[in-house]
Amino acid sequence: MRKNIVAGNWKMNMTYQDGLALVSEITNMVADETLGANVEVVIAPPAPFLHSIGKLLAEGGKIHLGAQNCHQKESGAFTGEVSAKQLQSVGVEYVILGHSERRQYFHEDDELLSQKLKAVLAAGLKPIFCIGESLETREADETFDFLATQLKNGLFHLSNEEFAQVVIAYEPIWAIGTGKTATSQQAQEVHAFIREQIAGAYDAEAALNTTILYGGSANAQNARELFGQPDVDGGLIGGASLKSRDFTEIIKSF
Ligand code: 13P
């Protein structure tokens, strides 16, 4: 049975002090809540805050720690980089990979992402692997071909055992930070397509067991409708994860 997940991707936002305050508000708000059946919450703060925020989350016991990126090598002379093993050593469980911002601004391609995926899996961490089309691709009616290629090149080189650790996030680029959410029908259509592709590359069981998140202007108002779709198993939340009340409302939207 696949998990439902709400993951907050803070991106390059928040000072350490603001981040601590936000996390304690969120942990207080969810402390008394019975989270929906099978719901897991993840917070992915900027790298320098991982250790202390991880400790705060561990005390509360309900929220898991995620990182926004990692380097593909295990260690060595890579100034400024952080390895999956280092992330694991401070309590990280999930690593976001292939976010469109990393693909666009840091030129991460399928080859590099496949190395990062291997590194994350080798460290015993779970990747949240992002895919998503641009507005241009959608308007050219090429969304499904584009996503099929991203999945094939980016993910489907993994073994069955490796793939079982992967969470997929569908993040249409045109919906990220724009306030323009995919409709629940658009999200459902793509999520069902992703599941079909998984069934083709692996098998029906792998397709059923994979958590597929939606990301892109998801918020407290639209989360219930989105999460109500049969193939939408939660969200990867940007802007709305920076406000405790909004994020908590989203967590309660299953
Ligand atoms: P927004 O929720 O701010 O649109 O960002 C989505 C996202 O990119 C999460 O990774």
Coordinates of N, CA and C and ligand atoms in Angstrom, one line a residue, residues 9 11 99 101 171 175-178 215-218 236-240, ligand 1:
N9 N 9.0 22.0 0.5 CA 10.3 22.4 -0.1 C 10.5 23.9 0.1
K11 N 13.0 25.7 -0.5 CA 13.9 26.3 -1.5 C 14.9 27.2 -0.7
H99 N 14.6 18.6 -9.5 CA 13.6 19.7 -9.5 C 13.9 20.6 -10.7
E101 N 14.0 23.6 -11.1 CA 14.9 24.7 -10.8 C 16.4 24.3 -10.9
E171 N 5.6 18.0 -11.3 CA 5.6 19.5 -11.1 C 5.6 20.2 -12.4
A175 N 3.2 25.8 -13.4 CA 2.4 25.9 -12.2 C 3.3 26.3 -11.0
I176 N 4.6 26.2 -11.1 CA 5.5 26.4 -10.0 C 5.6 27.9 -9.7
G177 N 5.2 28.3 -8.5 CA 5.3 29.7 -8.0 C 4.5 30.7 -8.8
T178 N 3.6 30.2 -9.6 CA 2.9 31.1 -10.5 C 1.5 31.4 -10.0
G215 N 3.0 18.9 -7.5 CA 3.6 20.1 -7.0 C 3.4 21.3 -8.0
G216 N 3.1 22.5 -7.5 CA 2.9 23.6 -8.4 C 1.7 24.4 -7.9
S217 N 2.0 25.4 -7.1 CA 0.9 26.3 -6.5 C -0.2 25.5 -5.8
A218 N 0.2 24.4 -5.2 CA -0.7 23.7 -4.3 C -0.8 24.5 -3.0
L236 N 4.1 18.1 -3.2 CA 5.4 18.8 -2.9 C 5.1 20.3 -3.0
I237 N 5.2 20.9 -1.8 CA 4.7 22.2 -1.6 C 5.8 23.2 -1.5
G238 N 5.8 24.3 -2.2 CA 6.8 25.3 -2.1 C 6.3 26.5 -1.2
G239 N 5.8 27.5 -1.9 CA 5.4 28.7 -1.1 C 4.5 28.5 0.1
A240 N 3.5 27.6 0.0 CA 2.6 27.4 1.1 C 3.2 26.6 2.2
Ligands
13P1 P1 5.1 26.4 -5.3 O1 4.2 25.5 -4.4 O2 5.7 27.6 -4.7 O3 4.4 26.6 -6.6 O4 6.4 25.5 -5.6 C1 6.2 24.1 -6.0 C2 7.6 23.5 -6.0 O5 8.4 23.8 -6.8 C3 7.8 22.5 -4.9 O6 9.0 21.8 -5.1

